[in-house]
Amino acid sequence: MSSLKATVARGLEALGLHVEQDRGGLTVDDGLDGQRLSVRVDETERMVRVEGLICYPVDDFSPELSLAMDHLNRVRAGVCFAYLEAQRALAVFTSWSSPVRDPSPNQLHLLIGLVQEARGRDGPALERVAEGDGSWEEVKDPEPEPPGPGARTTGRRGARFTDEAPEFEAPTRQLGRATDVRGAVEPVTRRLEPEPLRTTTTRFSSTADGGDDDAWDQVFSGAGARDLATQRQDPPVTPRGGQDDEATVDEPPPSAPDEGFKPTSRTALQMAIQNVERREPERVDLSAARQRPARRFLVGLLKLAAFVGVAYVVIEFFVRPFVPHYFEWETWFPKEAEVDHRLVLREQASPKELLRLELEDPLDAEGLHEQYLTRALDGLGEELRGELELLVVGSPSGGTRAAALELWSRRGFAEAPGARLELLRRLVEAKRHEEPAEPVVPALLAAVRSNPPPDQQVAAALDWAKGDVWRTLVEVLARPGDGAEGRSAALARWLDRDTPDLLVLRSMVKTGFAPPDAATRLVVGNGVEWARGEGQALLVGFVTESPDGVAALSRHEDEAYRVLAVELLAAAGTPPAAERLARQPLRDASGAVRIKAAIALTKLAEPATTWPIAVELCRRGIDPALATELRSALQRIPPTESIQQLQPRLAHTRSPSERFVAIQALAALGTSGAASALVEALAEPDVNLRRTAAEKLDELGRSEVAKPGLNAHLPRLREVARTDPTPAVRQAIARVYRGMTGHDP
């Protein structure tokens, strides 16, 4: 908001008016009669214009209406009546302007009062003329006599500015100096009462420049025009009886009814206002009496909050650090000495009752608690163990039973043979193990796990144990090492009553003495997902100890179980597990199982699997993908060890099929050592095997890896190329020799 506009808005609010922003300026209303005024502020010209509508709409701007408005503009000082063609409305307005000063609240009050007074006084008559119900003569007629000293001037729309309100409204100024009803002297700026005989004009457009008003004689050349040179001065102005805040103008003396009045121009009105401003009258806050109770309450509340906050900061940071005891409750209200009735009960209790009291409700003072507890323990003597066990089993409070168990263990009673299992038995008989928040049974079971009793006692306790107690005792027996076979035998008695998760069977597997089909039963009972997750470590351990334990699993009708058997054997990674993996899984009916077994053998690279892999590699109709994986698995095995596995099988004592597989496997290895071993196969009496060896040597002769092994046997190759009775053998070896030496043998 601009500076002048902001000043005007604050001034209007100070008058107790409701001010709202508008696109063209400000909108003002007093909240009483619902009438609104428009306030336009021109920052460039520094002009404030207050405008009020008289009637709307005016469809026809008749000559009668024009004459009526011209007459009012001549006889009404300080305001101007106009027809707003764009809005089709009649309006009255007044203006203020100053090049250097801002309007004061009194001046704004004057502007609002002028418009309200003109609208309330002349508005009804103009509205009738505009509607065609009257002529302009109605506004020309003399006005009624001014009210008497005791009467109140009330306009239909200007009541706020004319009603008597001596305690709240500011006094109205006159053109001279006058004294109001309270004796205060205040400069006046305008007349308030209408004067029928005045012929002053407020047409600002003709007198704003301070020039003379001769042009009006040309416009109003008829009876309404007057000679300005012959007009006489205004009569003296006096306040009317002090009945109203607004002063009125005395009527002219009856002896001179024909004399006119001197016109008041806009320049004269502004000069009068500026003279008033120079006197700097005492300013009165007219809005103080109109503040709402809610606003006053909020202001008071804010002041109280500020005071309390400052007081708190001062006390907390500047006073309390030096005298802290003054801010303690006990300093001003000391507590009376209280008698602890628990001490009285303990002094009168027997040792058994004293022990129960100290375990149920121990004293806060550590020294007193230990003193009374020691007295109870000394008083019980040999009966102490029985009393503590009674409290552990029979006390309704879990905290008391836990404290009794701790004291029972601290006194060494848990070290007695069978004491913990016996106490567990009594707790099971009392069904304490079924309680959801039982603290004693889990503590005893944790002690049994950390320091197991003898196996015979644990095995015997399985007969009376239930729930978590029974499961814990079974897990205690699931230990490898010394006595594992006996523990497995004790667990075997419960296989027919095993839990749904096969706890007994799993425990037997952990001992290392499980049934041969334990792995299959565990997988079938718990599922493949369990075997790959939670049970994997258990099953791998079992397969490591007994690879044949997955034999039944490898023959299962479900392919997922057979794949799991391959995974378990591969995870075990032992030579027996690898040999087991190279036998049955490689011959499985499912290609997925065979491929997975070949991949597992590639990762294991176990020399003991050389021959089984070679046999499968030479099988007729083998899947090309499987052959590739098997060849890769064979080549991953260390060459020296694989040749040691294959070379003995080239002996003439072996069957022709076995010697054929050995030749094929050596050729698949493709190493220098494998080539040397194949040269020895040229002495094979079987012509087919000898021809096969020659063909494989011809293939290896093209490999740079195998050439070192062939160079060592060039004389033998030359001899075979010359003397072998089989032409195919001689030709193949001749190609090998020619490739090695560059000439024929």
XYZ file of C-alpha atoms in Angstrom:
745
model
C 0.000 0.000 0.000
C 1.297 3.503 -0.892
C 2.285 6.002 1.790
C -0.628 8.432 1.322
C -3.102 5.612 0.936
C -1.755 3.943 4.077
C -2.056 7.227 5.999
C -5.659 7.652 4.884
C -6.482 4.050 5.844
C -4.989 4.468 9.316
C -6.813 7.735 9.801
C -10.147 6.205 8.866
C -9.543 3.251 11.177
C -8.717 5.693 13.962
C -12.202 7.139 13.473
C -13.643 3.705 14.260
C -14.683 3.020 10.687
C -14.406 -0.312 8.880
C -11.922 0.037 6.034
C -11.556 -2.523 3.219
C -9.293 -2.613 0.189
C -10.904 -2.120 -3.215
C -9.580 -2.210 -6.760
C -10.006 1.536 -7.090
C -9.063 2.529 -3.554
C -10.747 2.001 -0.179
C -14.282 1.194 0.942
C -15.502 2.684 4.241
C -18.568 1.967 6.371
C -19.467 2.717 9.987
C -21.097 -0.660 10.673
C -24.381 1.008 11.769
C -26.640 1.766 8.801
C -24.889 -0.385 6.181
C -24.053 2.613 3.937
C -20.626 2.576 2.284
C -18.410 5.303 0.898
C -15.624 5.012 -1.661
C -12.291 6.704 -0.964
C -9.996 7.322 -3.962
C -6.362 8.329 -3.341
C -4.275 9.930 -6.105
C -0.589 9.736 -5.153
C 0.535 11.911 -8.062
C -1.823 14.831 -7.343
C -1.848 14.019 -3.600
C -5.623 14.195 -3.595
C -8.102 12.272 -1.442
C -11.627 11.987 -2.808
C -14.589 10.628 -0.829
C -17.585 9.560 -2.896
C -21.034 8.232 -1.969
C -23.805 6.932 -4.213
C -27.256 8.543 -3.897
C -29.356 6.355 -6.167
C -28.900 3.632 -8.761
C -29.781 2.990 -11.537
C -30.690 6.257 -13.254
C -31.915 5.319 -16.704
C -32.704 8.841 -17.953
C -30.682 11.962 -17.168
C -33.616 14.348 -17.537
C -33.481 18.147 -17.708
C -35.217 18.288 -14.330
C -32.417 16.203 -12.806
C -29.795 18.399 -14.466
C -31.402 21.577 -13.071
C -31.656 20.021 -9.624
C -27.985 19.035 -9.586
C -26.867 22.446 -10.873
C -28.857 24.125 -8.156
C -27.383 21.892 -5.428
C -23.845 22.411 -6.710
C -24.398 26.160 -6.355
C -25.931 26.188 -2.924
C -24.139 23.279 -1.159
C -20.691 24.212 0.062
C -17.871 21.636 0.165
C -19.537 18.912 -1.923
C -20.320 18.270 -5.570
C -23.227 16.293 -7.057
C -22.520 14.424 -10.307
C -24.037 11.857 -12.642
C -21.790 8.842 -13.283
C -22.728 7.820 -16.801
C -20.713 4.558 -16.782
C -22.477 3.394 -13.632
C -25.830 5.100 -14.342
C -25.803 6.470 -10.821
C -26.023 9.774 -8.967
C -23.129 10.433 -6.591
C -21.923 13.114 -4.228
C -18.233 13.617 -3.501
C -15.757 15.946 -1.892
C -11.962 16.162 -2.097
C -8.871 17.145 -0.151
C -5.442 18.001 -1.519
C -2.114 19.177 -0.120
C 1.280 19.138 -1.868
C 3.353 18.514 1.282
C 1.152 17.349 4.174
C -0.909 14.233 4.867
C -4.552 14.526 5.940
C -5.214 14.462 9.655
C -7.982 12.303 11.210
C -10.102 15.440 11.749
C -9.812 16.344 8.092
C -10.806 12.837 7.075
C -13.695 13.087 9.528
C -14.726 16.331 7.826
C -14.668 14.739 4.354
C -16.754 11.766 5.490
C -19.180 14.064 7.310
C -19.672 16.322 4.300
C -20.586 13.422 2.027
C -22.837 11.748 4.597
C -24.607 15.001 5.409
C -25.220 15.834 1.723
C -26.450 12.327 1.005
C -28.823 12.328 3.951
C -30.090 15.851 3.326
C -30.481 16.037 -0.447
C -30.426 12.356 -1.423
C -34.171 11.635 -1.022
C -35.183 14.699 -3.060
C -32.709 13.916 -5.854
C -33.902 10.307 -5.915
C -37.489 11.426 -6.422
C -36.445 13.775 -9.226
C -34.442 10.998 -10.891
C -37.424 8.646 -10.724
C -39.710 11.305 -12.227
C -41.804 11.683 -9.095
C -40.834 15.328 -8.512
C -39.352 18.408 -10.112
C -36.167 20.273 -9.448
C -38.203 22.821 -7.526
C -38.269 20.388 -4.593
C -34.540 20.797 -4.037
C -34.921 24.519 -4.527
C -37.537 24.959 -1.777
C -36.343 26.358 1.543
C -35.315 23.773 4.084
C -37.168 23.252 7.384
C -36.343 25.339 10.389
C -33.215 24.276 12.273
C -33.894 22.153 15.359
C -34.147 23.815 18.692
C -31.561 23.693 21.435
C -32.901 20.394 22.782
C -33.440 18.698 19.451
C -31.053 16.396 17.578
C -30.220 16.700 13.909
C -30.861 13.271 12.393
C -30.361 12.437 8.767
C -31.438 9.139 7.332
C -27.908 8.375 6.159
C -25.764 10.818 8.098
C -26.795 9.886 11.622
C -23.303 8.852 12.589
C -21.893 12.306 11.943
C -24.822 14.423 13.214
C -26.188 12.567 16.265
C -25.196 13.829 19.628
C -22.227 11.911 21.005
C -20.296 14.315 23.225
C -18.187 11.575 24.814
C -16.971 9.828 21.677
C -17.196 12.145 18.633
C -14.760 14.971 17.912
C -16.185 18.503 17.782
C -16.978 19.895 14.386
C -15.055 22.914 13.227
C -16.539 26.150 11.965
C -15.086 28.822 9.794
C -14.393 30.990 12.779
C -13.375 30.144 16.326
C -16.035 28.844 18.657
C -16.251 27.191 22.002
C -17.968 23.750 22.263
C -20.107 22.537 25.108
C -17.064 21.420 27.095
C -15.373 24.787 26.865
C -12.630 23.734 24.455
C -11.621 26.128 21.720
C -11.312 24.459 18.346
C -10.832 25.944 14.869
C -13.759 25.366 12.577
C -13.566 24.417 8.932
C -17.130 24.170 7.600
C -20.787 24.859 8.136
C -22.980 21.904 9.054
C -26.528 23.217 8.701
C -28.003 23.815 5.243
C -28.552 27.452 4.263
C -31.278 27.892 1.721
C -30.227 31.426 0.898
C -26.601 30.617 0.125
C -25.508 30.529 -3.444
C -21.953 29.242 -2.968
C -20.676 26.676 -5.399
C -18.540 23.572 -4.957
C -17.819 22.890 -8.576
C -14.157 22.165 -8.054
C -13.330 21.994 -11.727
C -14.053 25.726 -12.097
C -12.341 27.034 -8.963
C -9.566 24.573 -8.198
C -7.017 26.874 -9.783
C -7.914 29.698 -7.436
C -9.386 31.868 -10.235
C -12.512 33.969 -10.097
C -16.014 32.587 -10.512
C -17.169 34.860 -13.359
C -17.758 31.869 -15.601
C -20.723 30.899 -13.467
C -22.565 34.045 -14.541
C -22.538 32.697 -18.090
C -23.885 29.290 -17.061
C -26.504 30.558 -14.644
C -27.573 33.790 -16.344
C -31.121 33.474 -15.096
C -32.608 34.043 -11.703
C -30.062 31.796 -10.090
C -27.110 33.899 -11.218
C -25.885 36.545 -8.872
C -23.429 39.356 -9.130
C -20.408 38.182 -7.203
C -19.227 41.711 -6.721
C -22.423 42.628 -4.830
C -22.490 39.527 -2.599
C -22.006 40.268 1.019
C -19.940 38.499 3.611
C -21.051 35.430 5.559
C -22.855 36.198 8.746
C -21.052 35.334 11.951
C -21.214 31.702 12.975
C -21.980 30.607 16.489
C -22.476 27.184 18.066
C -26.063 26.165 18.665
C -26.762 25.650 22.300
C -24.122 22.930 22.856
C -26.683 20.192 22.181
C -24.743 18.620 19.302
C -21.048 18.131 18.568
C -21.567 19.695 15.163
C -22.042 23.462 15.012
C -24.784 25.042 12.959
C -24.979 28.360 11.157
C -27.349 31.052 12.362
C -29.993 32.101 9.944
C -29.582 35.542 8.354
C -31.547 38.330 9.941
C -35.069 38.702 8.559
C -34.374 42.323 7.670
C -32.060 41.304 4.881
C -33.566 38.247 3.151
C -32.500 39.370 -0.290
C -28.826 39.584 0.426
C -26.768 36.743 -0.900
C -23.675 35.068 0.426
C -20.154 35.068 -0.757
C -19.257 31.827 -2.617
C -16.816 29.410 -1.016
C -14.389 27.922 -3.488
C -12.274 24.797 -3.145
C -9.130 26.909 -2.678
C -10.742 28.801 0.203
C -11.811 25.527 1.837
C -8.267 24.098 1.582
C -6.766 27.299 3.011
C -9.122 27.078 5.972
C -8.116 23.447 6.578
C -4.403 24.331 6.400
C -4.916 27.157 8.930
C -6.497 24.667 11.276
C -3.562 22.233 10.855
C -1.040 24.890 11.825
C -2.675 25.302 15.219
C -1.870 21.620 16.071
C -4.980 20.938 18.157
C -4.893 18.223 20.745
C -5.524 14.850 19.120
C -8.069 12.490 20.585
C -8.125 8.728 19.962
C -11.697 8.325 18.755
C -11.343 4.552 18.382
C -10.341 3.822 21.971
C -13.934 3.596 23.141
C -14.888 1.346 20.237
C -12.316 -1.404 20.808
C -13.995 -4.743 21.143
C -13.816 -6.677 24.455
C -12.233 -9.674 22.718
C -9.409 -7.506 21.398
C -8.811 -5.951 24.813
C -8.775 -9.443 26.354
C -6.206 -10.704 23.830
C -3.973 -7.685 24.358
C -4.114 -8.201 28.109
C -3.370 -11.889 27.682
C -0.308 -11.114 25.558
C 0.951 -8.639 28.125
C 0.483 -11.207 30.887
C 2.344 -13.861 28.866
C 5.232 -11.481 28.231
C 5.423 -10.622 31.918
C 5.365 -14.278 32.977
C 8.072 -15.182 30.435
C 10.394 -12.425 31.605
C 9.789 -13.359 35.227
C 10.561 -17.031 34.520
C 13.841 -16.176 32.764
C 14.934 -13.914 35.602
C 14.098 -16.460 38.304
C 15.483 -19.499 36.464
C 18.803 -17.999 35.350
C 19.551 -15.203 37.813
C 17.916 -16.127 41.111
C 17.607 -19.901 41.397
C 21.324 -20.706 40.829
C 22.215 -18.722 43.970
C 19.401 -19.838 46.294
C 18.209 -23.209 44.941
C 16.803 -24.428 48.253
C 14.165 -21.709 48.263
C 12.602 -23.328 45.186
C 12.299 -26.817 46.663
C 8.917 -28.012 47.809
C 10.287 -29.544 50.998
C 11.710 -26.156 52.078
C 8.237 -24.673 52.500
C 6.256 -27.870 53.076
C 8.465 -30.380 54.924
C 7.287 -33.979 54.972
C 6.274 -35.595 58.149
C 8.345 -38.504 59.335
C 6.840 -41.728 58.037
C 7.016 -45.060 59.798
C 7.889 -48.009 57.538
C 5.369 -50.631 58.499
C 7.386 -53.243 56.641
C 10.039 -53.077 59.338
C 7.412 -53.808 61.959
C 6.246 -56.886 60.055
C 9.798 -58.165 59.686
C 10.567 -57.779 63.361
C 7.543 -59.902 64.218
C 7.857 -62.522 61.425
C 9.234 -66.074 61.720
C 12.264 -67.145 59.606
C 10.037 -68.687 56.911
C 7.786 -65.649 56.780
C 10.783 -63.316 56.856
C 12.346 -65.145 53.885
C 9.120 -64.835 51.937
C 8.784 -61.135 52.771
C 12.332 -60.314 51.683
C 11.916 -62.198 48.411
C 8.474 -60.756 47.625
C 9.080 -57.160 48.739
C 12.763 -56.482 49.452
C 13.613 -53.370 51.402
C 15.010 -50.442 49.471
C 17.974 -50.064 51.801
C 20.550 -52.646 50.716
C 21.963 -53.023 54.185
C 18.584 -53.741 55.812
C 17.665 -56.198 53.049
C 20.847 -58.208 53.522
C 20.468 -58.046 57.298
C 16.945 -59.490 57.356
C 17.741 -62.027 54.622
C 20.738 -63.311 56.555
C 18.589 -63.588 59.679
C 16.018 -65.665 57.748
C 18.655 -67.970 56.215
C 20.362 -68.564 59.555
C 17.029 -69.278 61.185
C 16.004 -71.899 58.633
C 19.222 -73.902 58.698
C 18.845 -77.286 56.957
C 15.271 -76.486 55.977
C 16.475 -73.718 53.700
C 16.646 -75.819 50.495
C 13.137 -77.157 50.912
C 11.706 -73.697 51.649
C 13.429 -72.195 48.633
C 12.174 -74.958 46.343
C 8.659 -74.468 47.720
C 8.887 -70.784 46.862
C 10.305 -71.553 43.390
C 7.429 -73.912 42.616
C 4.496 -72.553 44.579
C 4.818 -68.765 44.859
C 2.187 -66.957 42.754
C 4.586 -64.133 41.953
C 7.015 -64.706 39.114
C 9.456 -62.200 40.579
C 9.455 -64.021 43.914
C 10.081 -67.385 42.253
C 12.933 -65.926 40.171
C 14.527 -64.417 43.298
C 14.143 -67.730 45.118
C 15.784 -69.616 42.219
C 18.705 -67.184 42.206
C 19.187 -67.631 45.933
C 18.835 -71.420 45.510
C 21.620 -71.451 42.912
C 23.780 -69.040 44.899
C 23.646 -71.301 47.947
C 25.030 -74.185 45.816
C 21.920 -76.381 45.807
C 22.032 -76.602 41.979
C 25.286 -78.579 42.160
C 23.654 -81.522 43.914
C 23.236 -84.595 41.623
C 19.925 -84.454 39.832
C 18.818 -81.308 41.705
C 18.074 -79.262 38.577
C 16.167 -82.054 36.833
C 14.211 -82.751 39.999
C 13.262 -79.090 40.339
C 12.245 -79.107 36.665
C 10.082 -82.140 37.269
C 8.239 -80.382 40.101
C 7.751 -77.304 37.946
C 6.348 -79.457 35.106
C 3.972 -81.173 37.529
C 2.801 -77.718 38.677
C 2.371 -76.769 34.963
C 4.586 -73.749 35.344
C 6.087 -74.411 31.903
C 2.720 -73.596 30.309
C 2.580 -70.062 31.724
C 3.453 -67.414 29.105
C 5.631 -65.184 31.310
C 7.303 -67.910 33.374
C 10.837 -66.786 34.409
C 12.049 -69.888 36.333
C 11.698 -72.704 33.778
C 13.672 -70.876 30.992
C 16.431 -70.077 33.503
C 16.712 -73.723 34.578
C 16.712 -74.931 30.955
C 19.485 -72.464 30.085
C 21.537 -73.872 32.966
C 20.931 -77.431 31.704
C 22.093 -76.481 28.189
C 25.255 -74.792 29.416
C 26.157 -77.576 31.866
C 24.357 -80.781 30.816
C 23.623 -83.427 33.431
C 24.708 -87.065 32.832
C 23.201 -88.618 29.701
C 21.422 -91.339 31.692
C 19.590 -88.754 33.831
C 18.604 -86.742 30.766
C 17.377 -89.845 28.926
C 15.331 -90.846 31.966
C 13.889 -87.335 32.276
C 12.385 -87.611 28.788
C 9.669 -89.813 30.293
C 8.152 -87.028 32.442
C 9.270 -83.944 30.449
C 6.730 -81.968 28.431
C 6.682 -79.037 26.049
C 9.808 -76.923 25.956
C 11.373 -78.990 28.727
C 11.163 -82.149 26.585
C 12.544 -80.372 23.498
C 15.444 -78.956 25.493
C 16.383 -82.361 26.880
C 16.280 -83.869 23.359
C 18.576 -81.092 22.105
C 20.929 -81.740 25.044
C 21.329 -85.342 23.858
C 22.042 -84.223 20.273
C 25.825 -84.037 20.714
C 28.585 -85.837 18.828
C 31.654 -87.177 20.543
C 31.996 -89.656 23.389
C 28.788 -91.494 24.134
C 27.155 -90.290 20.894
C 26.020 -93.795 19.986
C 24.321 -94.236 23.375
C 22.613 -90.863 23.087
C 21.427 -91.802 19.595
C 20.018 -95.042 20.942
C 18.202 -93.118 23.713
C 16.719 -90.821 21.111
C 15.722 -93.692 18.835
C 13.093 -94.698 21.418
C 11.211 -91.480 20.594
C 11.322 -91.705 16.786
C 7.755 -92.982 16.625
C 6.632 -89.966 18.704
C 8.770 -87.459 16.910
C 7.603 -83.849 16.555
C 6.270 -82.480 13.229
C 9.627 -80.785 12.631
C 11.457 -84.140 13.221
C 13.369 -82.911 16.240
C 14.369 -86.419 17.344
C 15.605 -87.422 13.898
C 17.572 -84.198 13.539
C 19.108 -84.782 16.941
C 20.112 -88.288 15.929
C 21.716 -86.900 12.779
C 23.733 -84.514 14.952
C 25.057 -87.426 16.976
C 26.365 -89.042 13.772
C 24.415 -92.251 14.345
C 21.224 -91.666 12.399
C 19.239 -94.161 10.317
C 20.379 -94.530 6.679
C 17.268 -92.832 5.403
C 17.489 -89.969 7.878
C 18.247 -87.366 5.236
C 15.333 -88.472 3.088
C 12.963 -88.470 6.040
C 14.093 -85.023 7.118
C 13.663 -83.544 3.647
C 10.307 -85.211 3.094
C 9.110 -84.209 6.552
C 10.257 -80.578 6.488
C 10.253 -79.767 2.785
C 12.816 -78.742 0.202
C 12.817 -75.088 1.299
C 13.744 -76.094 4.846
C 16.539 -78.287 3.486
C 17.955 -75.360 1.484
C 17.641 -72.938 4.390
C 17.446 -73.753 8.054
C 18.248 -77.466 7.694
C 21.055 -77.197 5.151
C 23.894 -77.226 7.661
C 22.401 -80.234 9.431
C 21.926 -82.220 6.220
C 25.341 -81.307 4.833
C 26.939 -82.491 8.038
C 25.033 -85.733 7.845
C 25.968 -86.276 4.164
C 29.591 -85.496 4.943
C 29.644 -88.287 7.473
C 27.482 -90.666 5.449
C 27.204 -89.878 1.712
C 25.099 -92.969 1.159
C 22.430 -91.348 3.355
C 21.115 -89.519 0.281
C 20.779 -92.681 -1.790
C 17.057 -92.851 -1.177
C 16.789 -89.141 -1.836
C 18.610 -89.590 -5.174
C 16.029 -92.179 -6.206
C 13.003 -90.151 -5.130
C 10.267 -89.824 -7.734
C 10.159 -86.050 -7.359
C 12.846 -84.343 -9.447
C 13.204 -81.529 -6.854
C 14.355 -84.047 -4.240
C 16.915 -85.571 -6.648
C 18.280 -82.090 -7.452
C 18.512 -81.442 -3.692
C 20.538 -84.666 -3.301
C 23.017 -83.352 -5.894
C 23.252 -80.029 -4.022
C 23.892 -81.762 -0.689
C 26.620 -83.986 -2.160
C 28.242 -80.979 -3.824
C 28.081 -79.017 -0.549
C 29.690 -81.920 1.329
C 32.650 -81.831 -1.102
C 34.378 -84.975 0.206
C 35.836 -87.601 -2.150
C 33.155 -90.140 -1.147
C 30.460 -87.516 -1.791
C 32.042 -86.705 -5.191
C 32.172 -90.386 -6.136
C 28.540 -90.731 -5.112
C 27.745 -87.691 -7.232
C 29.525 -89.186 -10.287
C 27.572 -92.414 -10.186
C 23.817 -92.241 -9.800
C 23.061 -88.527 -10.563
C 24.989 -88.664 -13.858
C 22.700 -91.473 -14.992
C 19.474 -89.786 -13.835
C 16.536 -89.779 -16.197
C 16.199 -86.017 -15.871
C 18.533 -83.925 -17.962
C 18.409 -81.138 -15.351
C 19.727 -83.495 -12.678
C 22.522 -84.750 -14.970
C 23.588 -81.221 -15.951
C 23.563 -80.092 -12.300
C 25.671 -83.132 -11.323
C 28.185 -82.400 -14.106
C 28.467 -78.775 -13.018
C 28.992 -79.895 -9.414
C 31.745 -82.313 -10.512
C 33.430 -79.481 -12.409
C 33.570 -77.422 -9.210
C 34.808 -80.342 -7.097
C 37.537 -81.494 -9.593
C 38.017 -84.677 -7.613
C 40.539 -87.152 -9.252
C 38.515 -90.119 -8.003
C 35.709 -89.074 -10.366
C 37.902 -89.347 -13.495
C 36.806 -92.802 -14.547
C 33.038 -92.337 -13.874
C 33.150 -89.111 -15.888
C 35.026 -90.863 -18.723
C 32.478 -93.666 -18.828
C 29.562 -91.221 -19.041
C 31.411 -89.193 -21.668
C 31.664 -92.287 -23.936
C 28.046 -93.249 -23.511
C 26.163 -93.418 -26.788
C 23.493 -90.824 -27.440
C 24.814 -88.440 -24.795
C 23.357 -84.965 -24.741
C 25.821 -82.481 -26.344
C 25.343 -80.020 -23.461
C 26.068 -82.755 -20.933
C 29.119 -83.919 -22.955
C 30.469 -80.368 -22.904
C 30.041 -80.123 -19.118
C 31.633 -83.542 -18.572
C 34.594 -82.708 -20.803
C 35.016 -79.483 -18.799
C 34.831 -81.441 -15.525
C 37.453 -83.903 -16.801
C 39.820 -81.122 -17.845
C 39.469 -79.414 -14.441
C 40.928 -82.439 -12.721
C 44.736 -82.183 -12.314
C 46.197 -83.858 -15.505
C 48.787 -85.959 -13.718
C 46.239 -87.483 -11.361
C 43.657 -88.076 -14.068
C 46.275 -89.813 -16.303
C 47.207 -91.997 -13.342
C 43.542 -92.967 -13.118
C 43.240 -93.757 -16.884
C 46.617 -95.231 -17.960
C 46.270 -98.520 -16.012
C 43.031 -99.169 -17.849
C 44.954 -99.393 -21.189
C 46.440 -102.729 -20.123
C 45.704 -105.683 -22.417
C 44.166 -107.497 -19.456
C 41.320 -104.982 -19.395
C 38.234 -105.424 -21.493
C 38.158 -103.802 -24.963
C 35.329 -101.470 -23.880
C 37.326 -100.313 -20.854
C 40.418 -99.716 -23.009
C 38.258 -97.804 -25.521
C 36.924 -95.497 -22.760
C 40.468 -94.892 -21.527
C 41.614 -93.903 -25.049
C 38.658 -91.518 -25.456
C 39.248 -89.947 -22.018
C 42.986 -89.420 -22.694
C 42.125 -87.762 -25.981
C 39.603 -85.525 -24.187
C 42.300 -84.420 -21.735
C 44.430 -83.189 -24.658
C 47.576 -82.672 -22.583
C 51.165 -83.642 -23.358
C 50.995 -86.504 -20.855
C 47.767 -87.775 -22.383
C 49.466 -87.815 -25.838
C 52.369 -89.867 -24.448
C 49.913 -92.357 -22.940
C 48.103 -92.673 -26.274
C 51.398 -93.541 -28.077
C 51.597 -96.587 -25.849
C 48.117 -97.602 -27.035
C 49.554 -98.092 -30.564
C 50.753 -101.499 -29.360
C 47.119 -102.497 -28.848
C 46.487 -105.913 -30.443
C 42.877 -104.947 -31.251
C 42.960 -103.300 -34.657
C 39.890 -101.135 -33.897
C 41.384 -99.807 -30.685
C 44.746 -99.270 -32.435
C 43.015 -97.343 -35.237
C 41.089 -95.258 -32.659
C 44.339 -94.389 -30.849
C 45.966 -93.394 -34.169
C 43.049 -91.134 -35.064
C 43.129 -89.436 -31.638
C 46.917 -88.937 -31.998
C 46.278 -87.375 -35.426
C 43.873 -84.917 -33.747
C 46.308 -84.155 -30.894
C 49.122 -83.567 -33.393
C 47.426 -80.353 -34.409
C 47.487 -79.045 -30.812
C 50.496 -77.135 -29.575
C 49.794 -78.386 -26.065
C 50.216 -82.062 -26.997
C 53.264 -81.701 -29.301
C 55.894 -81.892 -26.520
C 54.585 -85.332 -25.556
C 54.670 -86.504 -29.194
C 58.222 -85.251 -29.820
C 59.470 -87.668 -27.199
C 58.030 -90.596 -29.183
C 59.026 -89.742 -32.776
C 61.017 -92.981 -33.318
C 58.048 -95.016 -32.183
C 55.731 -93.028 -34.437
C 58.088 -93.533 -37.425
C 58.195 -97.268 -36.773
C 54.413 -97.571 -36.562
C 53.983 -95.480 -39.725
C 56.234 -97.946 -41.605
C 55.395 -101.343 -40.121
C 51.828 -101.324 -38.794
C 49.770 -103.852 -40.730
C 46.701 -101.627 -40.823
C 46.794 -98.995 -43.618
C 44.507 -96.602 -41.710
C 46.856 -96.692 -38.729
C 49.952 -96.173 -40.915
C 48.343 -93.227 -42.718
C 47.169 -91.500 -39.507
C 50.559 -91.890 -37.794
C 52.333 -90.746 -40.969
C 50.302 -87.512 -40.873
C 51.282 -87.055 -37.222
C 54.964 -87.658 -38.016
C 54.861 -85.358 -41.048
C 53.253 -82.625 -38.945
C 55.934 -82.962 -36.297
C 59.021 -83.259 -38.528
C 57.977 -81.784 -41.836
C 58.837 -84.869 -43.918
C 57.532 -88.390 -44.424
C 58.627 -91.164 -42.069
